[in-house]
Short mmCIF file of the N, C-alpha and C atoms (twelve columns), coordinates in Angstrom:
data_MODEL
# 
_entry.id   MODEL 
# 
loop_
_atom_site.group_PDB 
_atom_site.id 
_atom_site.type_symbol 
_atom_site.label_atom_id 
_atom_site.label_alt_id 
_atom_site.label_comp_id 
_atom_site.label_asym_id 
_atom_site.label_seq_id 
_atom_site.Cartn_x 
_atom_site.Cartn_y 
_atom_site.Cartn_z 
_atom_site.pdbx_PDB_model_num 
ATOM 1   N N  . MET A 1  82.988 69.811 21.720  1 
ATOM 2   C CA . MET A 1  81.770 69.248 21.166  1 
ATOM 3   C C  . MET A 1  82.123 68.439 19.930  1 
ATOM 4   N N  . THR A 2  81.454 67.329 19.731  1 
ATOM 5   C CA . THR A 2  81.625 66.554 18.508  1 
ATOM 6   C C  . THR A 2  80.311 66.522 17.761  1 
ATOM 7   N N  . TYR A 3  80.394 66.315 16.474  1 
ATOM 8   C CA . TYR A 3  79.225 66.271 15.613  1 
ATOM 9   C C  . TYR A 3  79.158 64.876 15.005  1 
ATOM 10  N N  . ARG A 4  77.979 64.303 14.995  1 
ATOM 11  C CA . ARG A 4  77.833 62.972 14.404  1 
ATOM 12  C C  . ARG A 4  77.917 63.056 12.894  1 
ATOM 13  N N  . CYS A 5  78.631 62.145 12.337  1 
ATOM 14  C CA . CYS A 5  78.771 62.058 10.892  1 
ATOM 15  C C  . CYS A 5  78.225 60.709 10.476  1 
ATOM 16  N N  . ARG A 6  77.124 60.677 9.778   1 
ATOM 17  C CA . ARG A 6  76.426 59.410 9.551   1 
ATOM 18  C C  . ARG A 6  76.798 58.671 8.284   1 
ATOM 19  N N  . ARG A 7  77.184 59.365 7.228   1 
ATOM 20  C CA . ARG A 7  77.379 58.631 5.980   1 
ATOM 21  C C  . ARG A 7  78.748 58.811 5.360   1 
ATOM 22  N N  . ALA A 8  79.179 60.040 5.153   1 
ATOM 23  C CA . ALA A 8  80.330 60.287 4.302   1 
ATOM 24  C C  . ALA A 8  81.680 60.093 4.986   1 
ATOM 25  N N  . CYS A 9  81.714 59.977 6.291   1 
ATOM 26  C CA . CYS A 9  83.018 59.896 6.937   1 
ATOM 27  C C  . CYS A 9  83.313 58.529 7.512   1 
ATOM 28  N N  . HIS A 10 84.575 58.299 7.639   1 
ATOM 29  C CA . HIS A 10 85.019 57.032 8.208   1 
ATOM 30  C C  . HIS A 10 84.990 57.092 9.735   1 
ATOM 31  N N  . ASP A 11 85.239 58.261 10.282  1 
ATOM 32  C CA . ASP A 11 85.207 58.462 11.731  1 
ATOM 33  C C  . ASP A 11 83.761 58.768 12.113  1 
ATOM 34  N N  . GLU A 12 83.247 58.128 13.134  1 
ATOM 35  C CA . GLU A 12 81.850 58.327 13.511  1 
ATOM 36  C C  . GLU A 12 81.566 59.742 14.025  1 
ATOM 37  N N  . HIS A 13 82.561 60.385 14.611  1 
ATOM 38  C CA . HIS A 13 82.356 61.727 15.151  1 
ATOM 39  C C  . HIS A 13 83.333 62.713 14.518  1 
ATOM 40  N N  . VAL A 14 82.819 63.867 14.169  1 
ATOM 41  C CA . VAL A 14 83.618 64.942 13.607  1 
ATOM 42  C C  . VAL A 14 83.762 65.983 14.703  1 
ATOM 43  N N  . ARG A 15 84.967 66.442 14.943  1 
ATOM 44  C CA . ARG A 15 85.209 67.328 16.066  1 
ATOM 45  C C  . ARG A 15 84.977 68.812 15.791  1 
ATOM 46  N N  . THR A 16 85.128 69.254 14.573  1 
ATOM 47  C CA . THR A 16 84.947 70.677 14.273  1 
ATOM 48  C C  . THR A 16 84.151 70.854 12.983  1 
ATOM 49  N N  . LEU A 17 83.591 72.027 12.824  1 
ATOM 50  C CA . LEU A 17 82.883 72.336 11.575  1 
ATOM 51  C C  . LEU A 17 83.865 72.393 10.413  1 
ATOM 52  N N  . ASP A 18 85.082 72.870 10.662  1 
ATOM 53  C CA . ASP A 18 86.100 72.879 9.605   1 
ATOM 54  C C  . ASP A 18 86.392 71.462 9.121   1 
ATOM 55  N N  . GLU A 19 86.446 70.524 10.044  1 
ATOM 56  C CA . GLU A 19 86.685 69.132 9.678   1 
ATOM 57  C C  . GLU A 19 85.530 68.593 8.831   1 
ATOM 58  N N  . LEU A 20 84.302 68.924 9.212   1 
ATOM 59  C CA . LEU A 20 83.146 68.494 8.439   1 
ATOM 60  C C  . LEU A 20 83.168 69.119 7.042   1 
ATOM 61  N N  . ALA A 21 83.541 70.390 6.950   1 
ATOM 62  C CA . ALA A 21 83.641 71.053 5.646   1 
ATOM 63  C C  . ALA A 21 84.721 70.393 4.791   1 
ATOM 64  N N  . GLN A 22 85.832 70.015 5.388   1 
ATOM 65  C CA . GLN A 22 86.899 69.324 4.648   1 
ATOM 66  C C  . GLN A 22 86.406 67.987 4.106   1 
ATOM 67  N N  . ILE A 23 85.629 67.275 4.890   1 
ATOM 68  C CA . ILE A 23 85.059 65.999 4.438   1 
ATOM 69  C C  . ILE A 23 84.148 66.238 3.242   1 
ATOM 70  N N  . GLY A 24 83.319 67.286 3.305   1 
ATOM 71  C CA . GLY A 24 82.436 67.619 2.195   1 
ATOM 72  C C  . GLY A 24 83.209 67.967 0.941   1 
ATOM 73  N N  . ARG A 25 84.254 68.783 1.085   1 
ATOM 74  C CA . ARG A 25 85.061 69.149 -0.079  1 
ATOM 75  C C  . ARG A 25 85.801 67.930 -0.635  1 
ATOM 76  N N  . ALA A 26 86.274 67.046 0.239   1 
ATOM 77  C CA . ALA A 26 86.941 65.817 -0.219  1 
ATOM 78  C C  . ALA A 26 85.964 64.916 -0.972  1 
ATOM 79  N N  . ALA A 27 84.687 65.020 -0.658  1 
ATOM 80  C CA . ALA A 27 83.659 64.223 -1.341  1 
ATOM 81  C C  . ALA A 27 83.213 64.873 -2.649  1 
ATOM 82  N N  . GLY A 28 83.802 66.029 -2.996  1 
ATOM 83  C CA . GLY A 28 83.499 66.665 -4.272  1 
ATOM 84  C C  . GLY A 28 82.687 67.934 -4.201  1 
ATOM 85  N N  . LEU A 29 82.323 68.390 -3.010  1 
ATOM 86  C CA . LEU A 29 81.570 69.643 -2.902  1 
ATOM 87  C C  . LEU A 29 82.510 70.824 -3.103  1 
ATOM 88  N N  . ASP A 30 82.034 71.871 -3.746  1 
ATOM 89  C CA . ASP A 30 82.821 73.081 -3.937  1 
ATOM 90  C C  . ASP A 30 82.736 74.006 -2.734  1 
ATOM 91  N N  . SER A 31 81.631 73.925 -2.025  1 
ATOM 92  C CA . SER A 31 81.432 74.785 -0.871  1 
ATOM 93  C C  . SER A 31 80.586 74.055 0.162   1 
ATOM 94  N N  . VAL A 32 80.868 74.311 1.428   1 
ATOM 95  C CA . VAL A 32 80.104 73.736 2.524   1 
ATOM 96  C C  . VAL A 32 79.833 74.855 3.521   1 
ATOM 97  N N  . GLY A 33 78.585 74.973 3.969   1 
ATOM 98  C CA . GLY A 33 78.238 76.025 4.927   1 
ATOM 99  C C  . GLY A 33 77.346 75.478 6.021   1 
ATOM 100 N N  . PHE A 34 77.213 76.264 7.081   1 
ATOM 101 C CA . PHE A 34 76.449 75.853 8.246   1 
ATOM 102 C C  . PHE A 34 75.626 77.019 8.764   1 
ATOM 103 N N  . CYS A 35 74.487 76.719 9.349   1 
ATOM 104 C CA . CYS A 35 73.697 77.732 10.035  1 
ATOM 105 C C  . CYS A 35 72.831 77.027 11.077  1 
ATOM 106 N N  . THR A 36 72.210 77.799 11.929  1 
ATOM 107 C CA . THR A 36 71.320 77.205 12.923  1 
ATOM 108 C C  . THR A 36 70.048 76.738 12.227  1 
ATOM 109 N N  . ALA A 37 69.287 75.913 12.915  1 
ATOM 110 C CA . ALA A 37 68.016 75.421 12.377  1 
ATOM 111 C C  . ALA A 37 66.857 76.325 12.802  1 
ATOM 112 N N  . ALA A 38 67.162 77.565 13.113  1 
ATOM 113 C CA . ALA A 38 66.114 78.524 13.473  1 
ATOM 114 C C  . ALA A 38 65.224 78.789 12.258  1 
ATOM 115 N N  . PRO A 39 63.959 79.130 12.482  1 
ATOM 116 C CA . PRO A 39 63.064 79.433 11.359  1 
ATOM 117 C C  . PRO A 39 63.603 80.571 10.491  1 
ATOM 118 N N  . PHE A 40 63.374 80.458 9.189   1 
ATOM 119 C CA . PHE A 40 63.772 81.488 8.234   1 
ATOM 120 C C  . PHE A 40 62.635 82.504 8.112   1 
ATOM 121 N N  . VAL A 41 62.596 83.436 9.030   1 
ATOM 122 C CA . VAL A 41 61.485 84.389 9.134   1 
ATOM 123 C C  . VAL A 41 61.364 85.254 7.882   1 
ATOM 124 N N  . GLU A 42 62.469 85.828 7.423   1 
ATOM 125 C CA . GLU A 42 62.418 86.695 6.238   1 
ATOM 126 C C  . GLU A 42 62.049 85.910 4.988   1 
ATOM 127 N N  . ALA A 43 62.572 84.700 4.863   1 
ATOM 128 C CA . ALA A 43 62.239 83.873 3.695   1 
ATOM 129 C C  . ALA A 43 60.757 83.523 3.689   1 
ATOM 130 N N  . ARG A 44 60.218 83.229 4.859   1 
ATOM 131 C CA . ARG A 44 58.788 82.897 4.940   1 
ATOM 132 C C  . ARG A 44 57.937 84.088 4.516   1 
ATOM 133 N N  . ALA A 45 58.287 85.274 4.987   1 
ATOM 134 C CA . ALA A 45 57.531 86.474 4.604   1 
ATOM 135 C C  . ALA A 45 57.587 86.680 3.091   1 
ATOM 136 N N  . ALA A 46 58.761 86.471 2.495   1 
ATOM 137 C CA . ALA A 46 58.900 86.644 1.046   1 
ATOM 138 C C  . ALA A 46 58.081 85.598 0.290   1 
ATOM 139 N N  . ILE A 47 58.108 84.358 0.740   1 
ATOM 140 C CA . ILE A 47 57.334 83.288 0.095   1 
ATOM 141 C C  . ILE A 47 55.842 83.586 0.188   1 
ATOM 142 N N  . GLU A 48 55.391 83.985 1.368   1 
ATOM 143 C CA . GLU A 48 53.967 84.287 1.536   1 
ATOM 144 C C  . GLU A 48 53.540 85.471 0.673   1 
ATOM 145 N N  . ALA A 49 54.398 86.483 0.548   1 
ATOM 146 C CA . ALA A 49 54.079 87.638 -0.310  1 
ATOM 147 C C  . ALA A 49 53.992 87.220 -1.775  1 
ATOM 148 N N  . ARG A 50 54.928 86.409 -2.230  1 
ATOM 149 C CA . ARG A 50 54.907 85.930 -3.621  1 
ATOM 150 C C  . ARG A 50 53.691 85.050 -3.878  1 
ATOM 151 N N  . LYS A 51 53.369 84.201 -2.916  1 
ATOM 152 C CA . LYS A 51 52.206 83.332 -3.062  1 
ATOM 153 C C  . LYS A 51 50.934 84.173 -3.174  1 
ATOM 154 N N  . ALA A 52 50.798 85.174 -2.312  1 
ATOM 155 C CA . ALA A 52 49.619 86.051 -2.343  1 
ATOM 156 C C  . ALA A 52 49.518 86.815 -3.659  1 
ATOM 157 N N  . ALA A 53 50.675 87.126 -4.264  1 
ATOM 158 C CA . ALA A 53 50.694 87.859 -5.535  1 
ATOM 159 C C  . ALA A 53 50.581 86.925 -6.736  1 
ATOM 160 N N  . GLY A 54 50.442 85.611 -6.492  1 
ATOM 161 C CA . GLY A 54 50.314 84.659 -7.589  1 
ATOM 162 C C  . GLY A 54 51.620 84.384 -8.309  1 
ATOM 163 N N  . GLN A 55 52.744 84.626 -7.647  1 
ATOM 164 C CA . GLN A 55 54.056 84.475 -8.285  1 
ATOM 165 C C  . GLN A 55 54.737 83.161 -7.902  1 
ATOM 166 N N  . HIS A 56 53.987 82.094 -7.785  1 
ATOM 167 C CA . HIS A 56 54.576 80.831 -7.366  1 
ATOM 168 C C  . HIS A 56 54.778 79.848 -8.503  1 
ATOM 169 N N  . ALA A 57 54.221 80.103 -9.659  1 
ATOM 170 C CA . ALA A 57 54.399 79.282 -10.859 1 
ATOM 171 C C  . ALA A 57 54.167 77.789 -10.599 1 
ATOM 172 N N  . GLY A 58 53.246 77.484 -9.698  1 
ATOM 173 C CA . GLY A 58 52.911 76.093 -9.429  1 
ATOM 174 C C  . GLY A 58 53.943 75.330 -8.625  1 
ATOM 175 N N  . MET A 59 54.873 76.015 -8.002  1 
ATOM 176 C CA . MET A 59 55.921 75.358 -7.209  1 
ATOM 177 C C  . MET A 59 55.360 74.979 -5.843  1 
ATOM 178 N N  . ASP A 60 54.622 73.897 -5.821  1 
ATOM 179 C CA . ASP A 60 53.939 73.488 -4.592  1 
ATOM 180 C C  . ASP A 60 54.887 73.118 -3.461  1 
ATOM 181 N N  . PHE A 61 56.035 72.565 -3.757  1 
ATOM 182 C CA . PHE A 61 56.930 72.118 -2.698  1 
ATOM 183 C C  . PHE A 61 57.236 73.247 -1.709  1 
ATOM 184 N N  . THR A 62 57.533 74.420 -2.217  1 
ATOM 185 C CA . THR A 62 57.852 75.567 -1.363  1 
ATOM 186 C C  . THR A 62 56.614 76.349 -0.964  1 
ATOM 187 N N  . PHE A 63 55.699 76.539 -1.892  1 
ATOM 188 C CA . PHE A 63 54.604 77.479 -1.673  1 
ATOM 189 C C  . PHE A 63 53.349 76.889 -1.035  1 
ATOM 190 N N  . ARG A 64 53.181 75.591 -1.067  1 
ATOM 191 C CA . ARG A 64 51.970 75.000 -0.485  1 
ATOM 192 C C  . ARG A 64 51.911 75.250 1.022   1 
ATOM 193 N N  . ARG A 65 53.034 75.036 1.697   1 
ATOM 194 C CA . ARG A 65 53.091 75.214 3.154   1 
ATOM 195 C C  . ARG A 65 54.347 76.004 3.514   1 
ATOM 196 N N  . PRO A 66 54.312 77.326 3.359   1 
ATOM 197 C CA . PRO A 66 55.504 78.133 3.635   1 
ATOM 198 C C  . PRO A 66 56.065 77.933 5.039   1 
ATOM 199 N N  . GLU A 67 55.203 77.678 6.014   1 
ATOM 200 C CA . GLU A 67 55.695 77.473 7.383   1 
ATOM 201 C C  . GLU A 67 56.565 76.223 7.475   1 
ATOM 202 N N  . TYR A 68 56.227 75.202 6.705   1 
ATOM 203 C CA . TYR A 68 57.011 73.969 6.695   1 
ATOM 204 C C  . TYR A 68 58.319 74.170 5.931   1 
ATOM 205 N N  . SER A 69 58.239 74.891 4.825   1 
ATOM 206 C CA . SER A 69 59.414 75.115 3.986   1 
ATOM 207 C C  . SER A 69 60.462 75.982 4.668   1 
ATOM 208 N N  . THR A 70 60.072 76.739 5.659   1 
ATOM 209 C CA . THR A 70 60.994 77.689 6.288   1 
ATOM 210 C C  . THR A 70 61.240 77.419 7.767   1 
ATOM 211 N N  . THR A 71 60.767 76.294 8.264   1 
ATOM 212 C CA . THR A 71 60.980 75.933 9.669   1 
ATOM 213 C C  . THR A 71 61.605 74.543 9.703   1 
ATOM 214 N N  . PRO A 72 62.924 74.464 9.717   1 
ATOM 215 C CA . PRO A 72 63.609 73.172 9.642   1 
ATOM 216 C C  . PRO A 72 63.166 72.162 10.692  1 
ATOM 217 N N  . THR A 73 62.812 72.614 11.880  1 
ATOM 218 C CA . THR A 73 62.414 71.668 12.927  1 
ATOM 219 C C  . THR A 73 61.054 71.030 12.665  1 
ATOM 220 N N  . MET A 74 60.314 71.508 11.688  1 
ATOM 221 C CA . MET A 74 59.072 70.825 11.310  1 
ATOM 222 C C  . MET A 74 59.384 69.557 10.516  1 
ATOM 223 N N  . ALA A 75 60.502 69.558 9.818   1 
ATOM 224 C CA . ALA A 75 60.905 68.371 9.059   1 
ATOM 225 C C  . ALA A 75 61.716 67.401 9.923   1 
ATOM 226 N N  . LEU A 76 62.514 67.950 10.813  1 
ATOM 227 C CA . LEU A 76 63.351 67.147 11.701  1 
ATOM 228 C C  . LEU A 76 63.304 67.792 13.084  1 
ATOM 229 N N  . ARG A 77 62.443 67.279 13.907  1 
ATOM 230 C CA . ARG A 77 62.077 67.895 15.190  1 
ATOM 231 C C  . ARG A 77 63.264 68.354 16.039  1 
ATOM 232 N N  . ASP A 78 64.298 67.551 16.144  1 
ATOM 233 C CA . ASP A 78 65.416 67.873 17.022  1 
ATOM 234 C C  . ASP A 78 66.585 68.575 16.319  1 
ATOM 235 N N  . ALA A 79 66.363 69.049 15.114  1 
ATOM 236 C CA . ALA A 79 67.445 69.707 14.367  1 
ATOM 237 C C  . ALA A 79 67.956 70.924 15.127  1 
ATOM 238 N N  . ARG A 80 69.273 71.064 15.155  1 
ATOM 239 C CA . ARG A 80 69.890 72.245 15.757  1 
ATOM 240 C C  . ARG A 80 70.703 73.022 14.740  1 
ATOM 241 N N  . SER A 81 71.144 72.340 13.701  1 
ATOM 242 C CA . SER A 81 71.987 72.968 12.684  1 
ATOM 243 C C  . SER A 81 71.588 72.476 11.307  1 
ATOM 244 N N  . ILE A 82 71.980 73.259 10.311  1 
ATOM 245 C CA . ILE A 82 71.774 72.870 8.915   1 
ATOM 246 C C  . ILE A 82 73.139 72.895 8.246   1 
ATOM 247 N N  . VAL A 83 73.436 71.842 7.509   1 
ATOM 248 C CA . VAL A 83 74.667 71.756 6.740   1 
ATOM 249 C C  . VAL A 83 74.263 71.823 5.274   1 
ATOM 250 N N  . VAL A 84 74.904 72.717 4.536   1 
ATOM 251 C CA . VAL A 84 74.579 72.897 3.125   1 
ATOM 252 C C  . VAL A 84 75.831 72.662 2.304   1 
ATOM 253 N N  . GLY A 85 75.702 71.845 1.281   1 
ATOM 254 C CA . GLY A 85 76.810 71.616 0.359   1 
ATOM 255 C C  . GLY A 85 76.403 72.043 -1.035  1 
ATOM 256 N N  . ALA A 86 77.363 72.579 -1.772  1 
ATOM 257 C CA . ALA A 86 77.068 73.062 -3.125  1 
ATOM 258 C C  . ALA A 86 78.134 72.588 -4.111  1 
ATOM 259 N N  . ILE A 87 77.684 72.311 -5.312  1 
ATOM 260 C CA . ILE A 87 78.577 71.966 -6.409  1 
ATOM 261 C C  . ILE A 87 78.327 72.963 -7.526  1 
ATOM 262 N N  . ALA A 88 79.399 73.581 -7.995  1 
ATOM 263 C CA . ALA A 88 79.282 74.538 -9.098  1 
ATOM 264 C C  . ALA A 88 79.115 73.766 -10.403 1 
ATOM 265 N N  . TYR A 89 78.096 74.099 -11.161 1 
ATOM 266 C CA . TYR A 89 77.877 73.432 -12.440 1 
ATOM 267 C C  . TYR A 89 78.797 73.979 -13.516 1 
ATOM 268 N N  . ARG A 90 79.011 75.264 -13.495 1 
ATOM 269 C CA . ARG A 90 79.835 75.905 -14.510 1 
ATOM 270 C C  . ARG A 90 81.302 75.747 -14.133 1 
ATOM 271 N N  . ARG A 91 82.063 75.109 -14.964 1 
ATOM 272 C CA . ARG A 91 83.458 74.811 -14.647 1 
ATOM 273 C C  . ARG A 91 84.452 75.693 -15.392 1 
ATOM 274 N N  . ARG A 92 84.043 76.335 -16.453 1 
ATOM 275 C CA . ARG A 92 84.967 77.207 -17.196 1 
ATOM 276 C C  . ARG A 92 84.186 78.338 -17.826 1 
ATOM 277 N N  . GLU A 93 84.894 79.336 -18.200 1 
ATOM 278 C CA . GLU A 93 84.287 80.511 -18.839 1 
ATOM 279 C C  . GLU A 93 83.774 80.144 -20.232 1 
ATOM 280 N N  . PRO A 94 82.575 80.643 -20.578 1 
ATOM 281 C CA . PRO A 94 82.077 80.380 -21.940 1 
ATOM 282 C C  . PRO A 94 82.929 81.123 -22.966 1 
ATOM 283 N N  . ARG A 95 82.909 80.645 -24.186 1 
ATOM 284 C CA . ARG A 95 83.693 81.283 -25.262 1 
ATOM 285 C C  . ARG A 95 82.983 82.444 -25.850 1 
# 
C-alpha cells in the first residue's frame, strides 16, 4: 500500500508509515503518530460531560459541536487515518 503525500515530500507516494514519520521528523517535528479516523467515543463522552458541568470556559471550537470535534469523517468525509505531528516547545531544563 502507498500513502499519498501532498505537500512536504518530494516523492508523490510514501510507501510506509515509518517513511512518512521520517519525512515529518526531517521537516522539524519531534514526534509523528498515526491512528484510524474512527470516532473518538471516549473523548466525546468526556467533552459532553464537561460541557454539561459548565467546564468549557467558552471554548466553542471543541464544545459547541462535540460530535464534530470527535468524528474526523465529519470534517473530511473519506478520511481513513489521522497523522499527528508534534513539536516540543521546551528545549532544555529550566535553571
